[in-house]
PDB file of C-alpha atoms in Angstrom:
ATOM      1  CA  ILE A  39      96.284 123.063  89.577  1.00 70.00           C
ATOM      2  CA  THR A  40      99.019 120.083  89.800  1.00 79.00           C
ATOM      3  CA  PRO A  41     102.958 120.939  88.536  1.00 81.00           C
ATOM      4  CA  ASN A  42     102.487 118.611  85.181  1.00 86.00           C
ATOM      5  CA  ARG A  43      99.124 120.001  84.550  1.00 91.00           C
ATOM      6  CA  PRO A  44      99.559 123.378  82.586  1.00 91.00           C
ATOM      7  CA  ASP A  45      97.111 122.832  80.527  1.00 94.00           C
ATOM      8  CA  LEU A  46      94.186 123.143  83.287  1.00 94.00           C
ATOM      9  CA  LEU A  47      95.687 126.899  83.109  1.00 94.00           C
ATOM     10  CA  SER A  48      93.273 127.615  80.000  1.00 95.00           C
ATOM     11  CA  ILE A  49      89.575 127.521  79.965  1.00 95.00           C
ATOM     12  CA  VAL A  50      90.015 125.543  75.972  1.00 96.00           C
ATOM     13  CA  GLY A  51      91.955 123.230  78.974  1.00 96.00           C
ATOM     14  CA  VAL A  52      89.559 123.204  81.117  1.00 95.00           C
ATOM     15  CA  ALA A  53      86.884 122.366  78.927  1.00 95.00           C
ATOM     16  CA  ARG A  54      88.587 118.684  77.381  1.00 95.00           C
ATOM     17  CA  GLU A  55      89.264 117.487  81.199  1.00 94.00           C
ATOM     18  CA  ILE A  56      84.940 118.244  81.750  1.00 94.00           C
ATOM     19  CA  SER A  57      84.396 116.127  78.238  1.00 93.00           C
ATOM     20  CA  ALA A  58      86.235 113.465  79.245  1.00 93.00           C
ATOM     21  CA  ILE A  59      84.506 113.351  82.685  1.00 92.00           C
ATOM     22  CA  GLU A  60      81.101 114.075  81.287  1.00 92.00           C
ATOM     23  CA  LYS A  61      81.701 111.655  78.155  1.00 89.00           C
ATOM     24  CA  GLN A  62      80.849 114.271  75.997  1.00 87.00           C
ATOM     25  CA  LYS A  63      83.102 116.416  72.781  1.00 84.00           C
ATOM     26  CA  VAL A  64      84.866 119.531  72.875  1.00 86.00           C
ATOM     27  CA  ASN A  65      84.050 121.657  69.540  1.00 86.00           C
ATOM     28  CA  LEU A  66      86.087 123.837  69.165  1.00 86.00           C
ATOM     29  CA  PRO A  67      85.769 126.121  66.763  1.00 83.00           C
ATOM     30  CA  LYS A  68      87.437 126.358  63.806  1.00 90.00           C
ATOM     31  CA  LEU A  69      90.361 128.833  63.808  1.00 94.00           C
ATOM     32  CA  PRO A  70      91.194 130.942  60.585  1.00 93.00           C
ATOM     33  CA  ASN A  71      94.164 130.574  58.580  1.00 94.00           C
ATOM     34  CA  LEU A  72      97.027 133.680  58.576  1.00 96.00           C
ATOM     35  CA  PRO A  73      95.827 136.260  55.484  1.00 93.00           C
ATOM     36  CA  LYS A  74      98.738 136.990  53.458  1.00 95.00           C
ATOM     37  CA  PRO A  75     100.431 140.538  54.360  1.00 96.00           C
ATOM     38  CA  LYS A  76     100.305 143.428  51.482  1.00 91.00           C
ATOM     39  CA  LYS A  77     103.869 144.197  52.933  1.00 94.00           C
ATOM     40  CA  VAL A  78     106.414 143.498  54.557  1.00 97.00           C
ATOM     41  CA  PHE A  79     107.899 145.243  57.593  1.00 98.00           C
ATOM     42  CA  PRO A  80     111.713 144.519  58.467  1.00 97.00           C
ATOM     43  CA  LEU A  81     112.146 142.681  61.113  1.00 98.00           C
ATOM     44  CA  THR A  82     116.014 141.012  62.456  1.00 98.00           C
ATOM     45  CA  ILE A  83     115.164 138.479  65.080  1.00 98.00           C
ATOM     46  CA  LYS A  84     118.026 136.562  66.595  1.00 97.00           C
ATOM     47  CA  THR A  85     117.073 133.915  69.115  1.00 96.00           C
ATOM     48  CA  ASP A  86     119.305 130.683  70.276  1.00 95.00           C
ATOM     49  CA  SER A  87     116.458 127.498  70.656  1.00 94.00           C
ATOM     50  CA  LYS A  88     118.805 126.372  74.024  1.00 95.00           C
ATOM     51  CA  ILE A  89     117.112 129.233  75.433  1.00 96.00           C
ATOM     52  CA  ASN A  90     114.158 130.728  73.173  1.00 96.00           C
ATOM     53  CA  PRO A  91     112.798 126.222  72.001  1.00 97.00           C
ATOM     54  CA  ARG A  92     110.249 128.880  69.626  1.00 97.00           C
ATOM     55  CA  PHE A  93     109.436 132.230  68.582  1.00 98.00           C
ATOM     56  CA  THR A  94     105.993 132.577  66.270  1.00 98.00           C
ATOM     57  CA  GLY A  95     105.455 135.717  65.779  1.00 98.00           C
ATOM     58  CA  ILE A  96     103.479 138.075  63.327  1.00 98.00           C
ATOM     59  CA  ILE A  97     103.278 141.763  62.376  1.00 98.00           C
ATOM     60  CA  ILE A  98     100.073 143.800  62.041  1.00 98.00           C
ATOM     61  CA  THR A  99      99.973 147.573  60.823  1.00 98.00           C
ATOM     62  CA  GLY A 100      97.863 150.260  60.294  1.00 97.00           C
ATOM     63  CA  ILE A 101      95.726 149.627  64.059  1.00 98.00           C
ATOM     64  CA  LYS A 102      93.793 151.324  66.613  1.00 98.00           C
ATOM     65  CA  VAL A 103      94.801 151.025  70.254  1.00 98.00           C
ATOM     66  CA  GLY A 104      91.644 152.034  72.200  1.00 97.00           C
ATOM     67  CA  GLU A 105      89.342 150.890  75.038  1.00 97.00           C
ATOM     68  CA  SER A 106      88.494 146.842  74.482  1.00 97.00           C
ATOM     69  CA  PRO A 107      84.199 145.836  73.908  1.00 98.00           C
ATOM     70  CA  LYS A 108      82.174 145.660  76.760  1.00 98.00           C
ATOM     71  CA  TRP A 109      81.926 141.590  76.381  1.00 98.00           C
ATOM     72  CA  LEU A 110      85.968 141.240  76.441  1.00 98.00           C
ATOM     73  CA  LYS A 111      86.157 143.454  79.271  1.00 98.00           C
ATOM     74  CA  ASP A 112      83.484 141.828  81.215  1.00 97.00           C
ATOM     75  CA  LYS A 113      85.139 138.201  80.564  1.00 97.00           C
ATOM     76  CA  LEU A 114      88.463 139.234  81.617  1.00 97.00           C
ATOM     77  CA  GLN A 115      86.884 141.160  84.859  1.00 97.00           C
ATOM     78  CA  SER A 116      84.993 137.868  85.830  1.00 96.00           C
ATOM     79  CA  VAL A 117      88.611 135.656  86.383  1.00 93.00           C
ATOM     80  CA  GLY A 118      90.155 138.645  88.289  1.00 93.00           C
ATOM     81  CA  GLN A 119      92.225 140.693  85.061  1.00 93.00           C
ATOM     82  CA  ARG A 120      91.562 144.157  84.963  1.00 94.00           C
ATOM     83  CA  PRO A 121      91.056 145.590  81.379  1.00 96.00           C
ATOM     84  CA  ILE A 122      93.725 147.954  80.169  1.00 96.00           C
ATOM     85  CA  ASN A 123      93.532 148.495  76.118  1.00 97.00           C
ATOM     86  CA  ASN A 124      92.226 146.048  73.182  1.00 97.00           C
ATOM     87  CA  ILE A 125      95.355 144.955  72.008  1.00 98.00           C
ATOM     88  CA  VAL A 126      96.543 144.074  75.684  1.00 97.00           C
ATOM     89  CA  ASP A 127      93.343 142.793  75.968  1.00 98.00           C
ATOM     90  CA  ILE A 128      93.528 140.468  73.201  1.00 98.00           C
ATOM     91  CA  THR A 129      96.177 138.729  74.150  1.00 98.00           C
ATOM     92  CA  ASN A 130      95.490 138.686  78.318  1.00 97.00           C
ATOM     93  CA  TYR A 131      91.996 136.440  76.395  1.00 98.00           C
ATOM     94  CA  VAL A 132      93.624 134.342  74.139  1.00 98.00           C
ATOM     95  CA  MET A 133      96.428 133.025  76.743  1.00 97.00           C
ATOM     96  CA  LEU A 134      93.400 132.257  79.335  1.00 97.00           C
ATOM     97  CA  GLU A 135      91.490 130.634  76.476  1.00 97.00           C
ATOM     98  CA  MET A 136      94.141 129.030  75.047  1.00 96.00           C
ATOM     99  CA  GLY A 137      96.793 128.274  77.309  1.00 96.00           C
ATOM    100  CA  ASN A 138      99.551 130.127  75.419  1.00 97.00           C
ATOM    101  CA  PRO A 139     100.583 133.167  76.842  1.00 97.00           C
ATOM    102  CA  ILE A 140     101.442 136.102  74.301  1.00 98.00           C
ATOM    103  CA  HIS A 141     103.240 139.268  74.037  1.00 97.00           C
ATOM    104  CA  ALA A 142     102.567 142.252  71.697  1.00 98.00           C
ATOM    105  CA  PHE A 143     105.491 145.404  71.466  1.00 98.00           C
ATOM    106  CA  ASP A 144     104.980 148.475  69.315  1.00 98.00           C
ATOM    107  CA  TYR A 145     106.824 148.189  66.080  1.00 98.00           C
ATOM    108  CA  ASP A 146     108.363 151.777  66.165  1.00 97.00           C
ATOM    109  CA  LYS A 147     109.905 151.427  69.734  1.00 97.00           C
ATOM    110  CA  ILE A 148     112.228 148.548  68.458  1.00 98.00           C
ATOM    111  CA  VAL A 149     115.417 150.912  67.806  1.00 97.00           C
ATOM    112  CA  GLY A 150     117.254 149.210  64.702  1.00 97.00           C
ATOM    113  CA  ARG A 151     113.631 146.965  63.553  1.00 97.00           C
ATOM    114  CA  THR A 152     116.150 143.661  65.463  1.00 98.00           C
ATOM    115  CA  MET A 153     114.913 141.832  68.484  1.00 98.00           C
ATOM    116  CA  ILE A 154     117.498 139.618  70.609  1.00 98.00           C
ATOM    117  CA  VAL A 155     116.809 136.938  72.378  1.00 98.00           C
ATOM    118  CA  SER A 156     119.647 136.188  75.194  1.00 97.00           C
ATOM    119  CA  LEU A 157     120.348 135.322  78.464  1.00 97.00           C
ATOM    120  CA  ALA A 158     121.287 138.557  81.288  1.00 97.00           C
ATOM    121  CA  LYS A 159     124.481 139.085  82.279  1.00 96.00           C
ATOM    122  CA  GLY A 160     123.471 140.596  85.092  1.00 95.00           C
ATOM    123  CA  GLY A 161     122.622 143.964  87.210  1.00 94.00           C
ATOM    124  CA  GLU A 162     120.648 145.213  83.423  1.00 95.00           C
ATOM    125  CA  LYS A 163     118.141 147.460  84.350  1.00 95.00           C
ATOM    126  CA  PHE A 164     114.227 146.901  83.321  1.00 96.00           C
ATOM    127  CA  GLU A 165     111.312 148.788  84.035  1.00 95.00           C
ATOM    128  CA  SER A 166     108.062 146.448  83.399  1.00 94.00           C
ATOM    129  CA  VAL A 167     104.454 147.294  81.438  1.00 93.00           C
ATOM    130  CA  ASP A 168     103.157 148.014  84.997  1.00 90.00           C
ATOM    131  CA  GLY A 169     106.061 150.677  85.572  1.00 92.00           C
ATOM    132  CA  VAL A 170     108.106 149.051  87.949  1.00 93.00           C
ATOM    133  CA  ASN A 171     111.828 149.185  88.257  1.00 95.00           C
ATOM    134  CA  TYR A 172     114.234 146.020  88.316  1.00 95.00           C
ATOM    135  CA  HIS A 173     118.379 144.941  88.366  1.00 95.00           C
ATOM    136  CA  LEU A 174     117.943 141.720  86.312  1.00 96.00           C
ATOM    137  CA  PRO A 175     119.937 138.604  87.892  1.00 96.00           C
ATOM    138  CA  LYS A 176     122.195 136.786  85.755  1.00 96.00           C
ATOM    139  CA  ASP A 177     120.192 134.038  83.112  1.00 96.00           C
ATOM    140  CA  ALA A 178     117.413 136.050  83.118  1.00 96.00           C
ATOM    141  CA  VAL A 179     115.956 135.153  79.648  1.00 97.00           C
ATOM    142  CA  ILE A 180     115.480 138.728  77.919  1.00 97.00           C
ATOM    143  CA  ILE A 181     115.086 140.288  74.496  1.00 98.00           C
ATOM    144  CA  SER A 182     117.146 143.194  73.628  1.00 97.00           C
ATOM    145  CA  ASP A 183     117.049 145.487  70.687  1.00 96.00           C
ATOM    146  CA  LYS A 184     120.056 147.185  69.347  1.00 96.00           C
ATOM    147  CA  GLU A 185     120.126 149.754  72.741  1.00 95.00           C
ATOM    148  CA  LYS A 186     118.106 148.628  75.435  1.00 96.00           C
ATOM    149  CA  VAL A 187     115.913 145.890  77.264  1.00 97.00           C
ATOM    150  CA  ILE A 188     112.300 145.749  75.868  1.00 97.00           C
ATOM    151  CA  ASP A 189     111.418 142.069  77.260  1.00 97.00           C
ATOM    152  CA  LEU A 190     111.735 140.119  80.730  1.00 97.00           C
ATOM    153  CA  CYS A 191     110.713 137.076  78.408  1.00 97.00           C
ATOM    154  CA  GLY A 192     108.047 134.658  80.077  1.00 95.00           C
ATOM    155  CA  ILE A 193     106.637 136.928  83.113  1.00 96.00           C
ATOM    156  CA  LYS A 194     106.707 140.851  82.216  1.00 94.00           C
ATOM    157  CA  GLY A 195     106.593 143.170  79.272  1.00 95.00           C
ATOM    158  CA  GLY A 196     109.021 146.506  79.511  1.00 96.00           C
ATOM    159  CA  LYS A 197     106.991 149.781  79.345  1.00 96.00           C
ATOM    160  CA  ASN A 198     109.765 151.265  76.824  1.00 95.00           C
ATOM    161  CA  THR A 199     107.863 148.969  73.911  1.00 96.00           C
ATOM    162  CA  GLY A 200     104.369 148.832  75.350  1.00 95.00           C
ATOM    163  CA  THR A 201     101.255 148.925  73.214  1.00 96.00           C
ATOM    164  CA  TYR A 202     100.041 152.206  74.390  1.00 95.00           C
ATOM    165  CA  GLU A 203      97.010 155.150  72.210  1.00 94.00           C
ATOM    166  CA  GLY A 204      99.374 156.479  69.338  1.00 95.00           C
ATOM    167  CA  THR A 205     100.769 152.810  68.413  1.00 97.00           C
ATOM    168  CA  LYS A 206     100.251 151.628  65.290  1.00 98.00           C
ATOM    169  CA  THR A 207     102.118 148.513  64.573  1.00 98.00           C
ATOM    170  CA  ILE A 208     102.639 145.941  66.746  1.00 98.00           C
ATOM    171  CA  VAL A 209     105.226 142.286  66.715  1.00 98.00           C
ATOM    172  CA  ILE A 210     102.699 139.688  68.487  1.00 98.00           C
ATOM    173  CA  ARG A 211     104.966 136.255  69.679  1.00 98.00           C
ATOM    174  CA  VAL A 212     104.000 133.711  70.903  1.00 98.00           C
ATOM    175  CA  PRO A 213     106.829 132.003  72.557  1.00 97.00           C
ATOM    176  CA  VAL A 214     108.437 129.183  74.097  1.00 97.00           C
ATOM    177  CA  GLU A 215     110.335 129.401  77.518  1.00 97.00           C
ATOM    178  CA  ILE A 216     112.423 126.977  79.494  1.00 96.00           C
ATOM    179  CA  PRO A 217     110.400 126.142  82.392  1.00 95.00           C
ATOM    180  CA  ASN A 218     113.523 126.336  84.776  1.00 95.00           C
ATOM    181  CA  LEU A 219     115.306 129.842  83.340  1.00 96.00           C
ATOM    182  CA  ILE A 220     111.417 131.251  83.995  1.00 96.00           C
ATOM    183  CA  ARG A 221     110.738 129.994  87.275  1.00 96.00           C
ATOM    184  CA  ARG A 222     114.599 130.709  88.479  1.00 96.00           C
ATOM    185  CA  THR A 223     114.073 134.474  87.320  1.00 96.00           C
ATOM    186  CA  SER A 224     110.612 134.189  88.478  1.00 96.00           C
ATOM    187  CA  GLN A 225     111.882 133.348  92.365  1.00 95.00           C
ATOM    188  CA  THR A 226     114.830 135.688  91.929  1.00 95.00           C
ATOM    189  CA  LEU A 227     112.720 138.770  91.348  1.00 95.00           C
ATOM    190  CA  GLY A 228     109.566 138.067  93.727  1.00 93.00           C
ATOM    191  CA  LEU A 229     107.309 138.715  90.347  1.00 92.00           C
ATOM    192  CA  ARG A 230     104.928 136.086  88.994  1.00 91.00           C
ATOM    193  CA  SER A 231     102.703 136.502  86.353  1.00 92.00           C
ATOM    194  CA  ASP A 232      99.961 134.238  84.949  1.00 93.00           C
ATOM    195  CA  ALA A 233     101.877 133.598  81.864  1.00 95.00           C
ATOM    196  CA  SER A 234     105.416 132.682  84.382  1.00 95.00           C
ATOM    197  CA  SER A 235     103.247 130.482  86.306  1.00 93.00           C
ATOM    198  CA  ILE A 236     102.062 128.655  82.686  1.00 95.00           C
ATOM    199  CA  PHE A 237     105.856 128.748  81.012  1.00 96.00           C
ATOM    200  CA  GLU A 238     107.156 127.440  84.403  1.00 93.00           C
ATOM    201  CA  ARG A 239     105.213 124.345  84.465  1.00 93.00           C
ATOM    202  CA  GLY A 240     105.971 123.581  80.467  1.00 94.00           C
ATOM    203  CA  VAL A 241     103.675 125.522  78.335  1.00 96.00           C
ATOM    204  CA  ASN A 242     101.970 123.759  75.075  1.00 97.00           C
ATOM    205  CA  ALA A 243     104.772 123.838  72.391  1.00 97.00           C
ATOM    206  CA  GLY A 244     103.027 122.571  69.692  1.00 97.00           C
ATOM    207  CA  GLY A 245     100.102 125.554  70.465  1.00 96.00           C
ATOM    208  CA  THR A 246     101.794 128.755  69.428  1.00 97.00           C
ATOM    209  CA  ILE A 247     100.229 129.034  65.603  1.00 97.00           C
ATOM    210  CA  ASP A 248      97.224 127.922  66.674  1.00 97.00           C
ATOM    211  CA  ALA A 249      97.585 130.973  69.852  1.00 98.00           C
ATOM    212  CA  LEU A 250      98.936 133.804  66.800  1.00 98.00           C
ATOM    213  CA  ARG A 251      96.331 132.801  64.568  1.00 98.00           C
ATOM    214  CA  ARG A 252      93.284 133.247  67.348  1.00 97.00           C
ATOM    215  CA  THR A 253      94.781 136.594  68.161  1.00 98.00           C
ATOM    216  CA  VAL A 254      95.700 138.108  64.610  1.00 98.00           C
ATOM    217  CA  ASP A 255      92.319 137.177  64.104  1.00 97.00           C
ATOM    218  CA  LEU A 256      90.708 139.665  67.442  1.00 98.00           C
ATOM    219  CA  VAL A 257      92.764 141.833  66.871  1.00 98.00           C
ATOM    220  CA  LEU A 258      92.053 142.524  63.090  1.00 98.00           C
ATOM    221  CA  GLU A 259      88.270 142.491  64.596  1.00 97.00           C
ATOM    222  CA  LEU A 260      88.768 144.606  67.235  1.00 98.00           C
ATOM    223  CA  ALA A 261      91.905 147.350  66.492  1.00 97.00           C
ATOM    224  CA  GLY A 262      91.608 146.862  62.310  1.00 97.00           C
ATOM    225  CA  GLY A 263      94.948 146.958  60.631  1.00 97.00           C
ATOM    226  CA  GLU A 264      96.365 144.430  57.913  1.00 97.00           C
ATOM    227  CA  ILE A 265      99.108 141.941  57.974  1.00 98.00           C
ATOM    228  CA  ALA A 266     102.883 143.613  57.431  1.00 98.00           C
ATOM    229  CA  SER A 267     105.355 140.265  57.897  1.00 97.00           C
ATOM    230  CA  ASN A 268     105.095 136.803  57.132  1.00 97.00           C
ATOM    231  CA  LEU A 269     104.647 134.408  59.956  1.00 97.00           C
ATOM    232  CA  TYR A 270     107.587 134.370  62.089  1.00 98.00           C
ATOM    233  CA  ASP A 271     108.222 130.329  63.408  1.00 98.00           C
ATOM    234  CA  ILE A 272     111.749 130.065  64.510  1.00 97.00           C
ATOM    235  CA  LYS A 273     112.377 126.390  65.886  1.00 97.00           C
ATOM    236  CA  LYS A 274     115.258 124.332  65.758  1.00 95.00           C
ATOM    237  CA  TYR A 275     112.885 120.750  65.318  1.00 92.00           C
ATOM    238  CA  ASP A 276     108.720 120.381  64.506  1.00 94.00           C
ATOM    239  CA  PHE A 277     106.682 119.900  67.775  1.00 96.00           C
ATOM    240  CA  LYS A 278     104.555 117.660  67.111  1.00 96.00           C
ATOM    241  CA  PRO A 279     102.324 114.934  69.070  1.00 97.00           C
ATOM    242  CA  TRP A 280     103.925 111.760  70.245  1.00 97.00           C
ATOM    243  CA  LYS A 281     103.550 108.018  70.278  1.00 97.00           C
ATOM    244  CA  LEU A 282     102.895 105.656  73.423  1.00 98.00           C
ATOM    245  CA  LYS A 283     102.367 102.478  73.765  1.00 97.00           C
ATOM    246  CA  LEU A 284     100.177 100.960  76.912  1.00 97.00           C
ATOM    247  CA  ARG A 285     100.812  97.089  77.603  1.00 97.00           C
ATOM    248  CA  LYS A 286      97.414  95.771  78.427  1.00 96.00           C
ATOM    249  CA  GLU A 287      98.182  93.290  81.140  1.00 95.00           C
ATOM    250  CA  ARG A 288     100.275  96.282  82.743  1.00 96.00           C
ATOM    251  CA  LEU A 289      97.371  97.711  82.972  1.00 96.00           C
ATOM    252  CA  ASN A 290      95.434  95.077  85.232  1.00 93.00           C
ATOM    253  CA  LYS A 291      98.712  94.308  86.907  1.00 92.00           C
ATOM    254  CA  ILE A 292      99.104  97.806  88.212  1.00 93.00           C
ATOM    255  CA  LEU A 293      95.602  98.412  88.930  1.00 92.00           C
ATOM    256  CA  GLY A 294      94.856  95.610  90.580  1.00 90.00           C
ATOM    257  CA  ILE A 295      91.945  94.782  88.960  1.00 91.00           C
ATOM    258  CA  GLU A 296      90.354  94.448  84.762  1.00 92.00           C
ATOM    259  CA  ILE A 297      88.896  97.322  83.350  1.00 93.00           C
ATOM    260  CA  PRO A 298      87.217  95.545  79.947  1.00 94.00           C
ATOM    261  CA  VAL A 299      89.558  96.650  76.960  1.00 96.00           C
ATOM    262  CA  LYS A 300      86.298  98.961  75.251  1.00 96.00           C
ATOM    263  CA  LYS A 301      85.997 100.574  78.549  1.00 96.00           C
ATOM    264  CA  THR A 302      89.650 101.759  78.458  1.00 97.00           C
ATOM    265  CA  LEU A 303      89.692 102.553  74.362  1.00 97.00           C
ATOM    266  CA  GLU A 304      86.519 104.638  75.278  1.00 95.00           C
ATOM    267  CA  ILE A 305      88.021 106.685  78.085  1.00 96.00           C
ATOM    268  CA  LEU A 306      91.427 107.296  75.857  1.00 97.00           C
ATOM    269  CA  GLU A 307      89.162 108.747  73.408  1.00 95.00           C
ATOM    270  CA  THR A 308      87.048 111.163  75.508  1.00 94.00           C
ATOM    271  CA  LEU A 309      91.322 112.324  76.659  1.00 95.00           C
ATOM    272  CA  ASN A 310      91.714 113.203  72.261  1.00 94.00           C
ATOM    273  CA  LEU A 311      94.663 110.376  72.924  1.00 97.00           C
ATOM    274  CA  SER A 312      93.462 109.019  69.491  1.00 96.00           C
ATOM    275  CA  PRO A 313      93.972 104.772  70.903  1.00 97.00           C
ATOM    276  CA  ILE A 314      94.500 101.859  68.148  1.00 97.00           C
ATOM    277  CA  SER A 315      94.077  98.128  70.088  1.00 96.00           C
ATOM    278  CA  THR A 316      96.091  96.099  68.935  1.00 94.00           C
ATOM    279  CA  LYS A 317      96.394  92.383  70.160  1.00 92.00           C
ATOM    280  CA  ASP A 318      98.427  93.212  73.030  1.00 94.00           C
ATOM    281  CA  ASN A 319      98.333  97.103  73.091  1.00 97.00           C
ATOM    282  CA  ILE A 320      96.924  99.738  73.158  1.00 97.00           C
ATOM    283  CA  GLU A 321      99.174 102.638  70.998  1.00 98.00           C
ATOM    284  CA  CYS A 322      98.035 106.506  71.775  1.00 98.00           C
ATOM    285  CA  THR A 323      98.821 109.641  70.366  1.00 98.00           C
ATOM    286  CA  ILE A 324      99.859 111.852  72.725  1.00 98.00           C
ATOM    287  CA  PRO A 325      98.741 115.831  72.218  1.00 97.00           C
ATOM    288  CA  THR A 326     101.188 118.621  72.494  1.00 97.00           C
ATOM    289  CA  TYR A 327      99.228 119.824  75.354  1.00 96.00           C
ATOM    290  CA  ARG A 328      99.760 116.895  77.543  1.00 96.00           C
ATOM    291  CA  ASN A 329     103.556 117.099  78.620  1.00 93.00           C
ATOM    292  CA  ASP A 330     102.637 115.594  81.677  1.00 94.00           C
ATOM    293  CA  LEU A 331     102.130 112.107  79.488  1.00 96.00           C
ATOM    294  CA  ARG A 332     105.480 110.255  78.956  1.00 95.00           C
ATOM    295  CA  ILE A 333     105.825 107.408  80.157  1.00 97.00           C
ATOM    296  CA  GLU A 334     103.242 104.083  80.133  1.00 97.00           C
ATOM    297  CA  GLU A 335     102.617 104.796  83.796  1.00 96.00           C
ATOM    298  CA  ASP A 336     101.077 108.577  82.999  1.00 96.00           C
ATOM    299  CA  LEU A 337      99.002 106.583  81.218  1.00 97.00           C
ATOM    300  CA  ILE A 338      97.631 103.630  83.449  1.00 97.00           C
ATOM    301  CA  GLU A 339      97.443 106.373  85.784  1.00 95.00           C
ATOM    302  CA  GLU A 340      94.728 108.354  82.922  1.00 96.00           C
ATOM    303  CA  VAL A 341      92.482 105.002  82.602  1.00 96.00           C
ATOM    304  CA  ALA A 342      92.634 105.061  86.659  1.00 95.00           C
ATOM    305  CA  ARG A 343      91.491 108.295  87.447  1.00 93.00           C
ATOM    306  CA  ILE A 344      88.547 108.600  84.618  1.00 94.00           C
ATOM    307  CA  TYR A 345      86.984 105.293  85.427  1.00 94.00           C
ATOM    308  CA  GLY A 346      87.071 106.186  88.721  1.00 92.00           C
ATOM    309  CA  TYR A 347      89.062 105.232  91.567  1.00 90.00           C
ATOM    310  CA  ASN A 348      85.681 105.284  93.967  1.00 91.00           C
ATOM    311  CA  ASN A 349      84.393 102.633  91.487  1.00 90.00           C
ATOM    312  CA  PHE A 350      87.644 100.228  92.330  1.00 91.00           C
ATOM    313  CA  PRO A 351      86.526  97.528  95.108  1.00 88.00           C
ATOM    314  CA  ARG A 352      87.325  97.774  98.321  1.00 85.00           C
ATOM    315  CA  THR A 353      90.245  94.944  99.256  1.00 80.00           C
ATOM    316  CA  MET A 354      92.917  94.276 102.092  1.00 77.00           C
ATOM    317  CA  PRO A 355      96.874  94.613 101.078  1.00 73.00           C
ATOM    318  CA  GLU A 356      98.537  91.127 100.329  1.00 72.00           C
ATOM    319  CA  GLY A 357     100.504  89.760 103.052  1.00 69.00           C
ATOM    320  CA  ILE A 358      98.106  91.285 106.196  1.00 56.00           C
TER     321      ILE A 358
END
């Protein structure tokens, strides 16, 4: 997967890509709404949008941690994942399915019911969920409670708040992380994970609530429990689709061939870019999972690759 296509690090992302190539629609299942809480557990979240642009989360209580059902274990093993328990397996499954990394914390192990997102000063001790000890580099993004570091954000969760047999209440977090901060820490520690591979390429910032809804639905189905908080969705601004204009004349000039407008619209539609044609332009609405589409030339490249470079006529460069 090229560095600019983190959306292809998910099953849904690959399905979208195949649908564009095969000219078929992707029919994704409708996600259920988050249930209303019958009780609200206390939790203080302190974060900074400069290092954690979005913190989406919720609390679920009354769960039972145990072995995952066979279908879930089989799915994970088919892509090289080791099943651990139903909660951890669900977070890994949804990440692989939808492309947004998720982490579950044991609520009762969070001292002071406080989660503080900050940059490491350097030298802090941290034990990951798989039992490896690290001394953290300066400016690693971390979450701490009132006493200790509980998460190396975007890379590995902490053993001290992991979900194990006996865990009854969890905090589910679906974040947006800053790519260069995650990549720098990952390289310094020589520690990579599926989550860091996604975050360092740029996660779908608009997809956190959908990923949370999918996770909650599976937790309630496979581990029981009930919602014990309102939705946490801490962000400085909304992450919404953006508009991008493609000039028809510019498209043909850059590609050196004339692709019919009808064909261009069909290609952009299969890519879920909602094209609207005017006299001279095509205006597209870019979904938040396509962070690679920022300038007009990006749209031209999309048209060209789906049209098929092999369909371009062979010509000699001018001047030869």
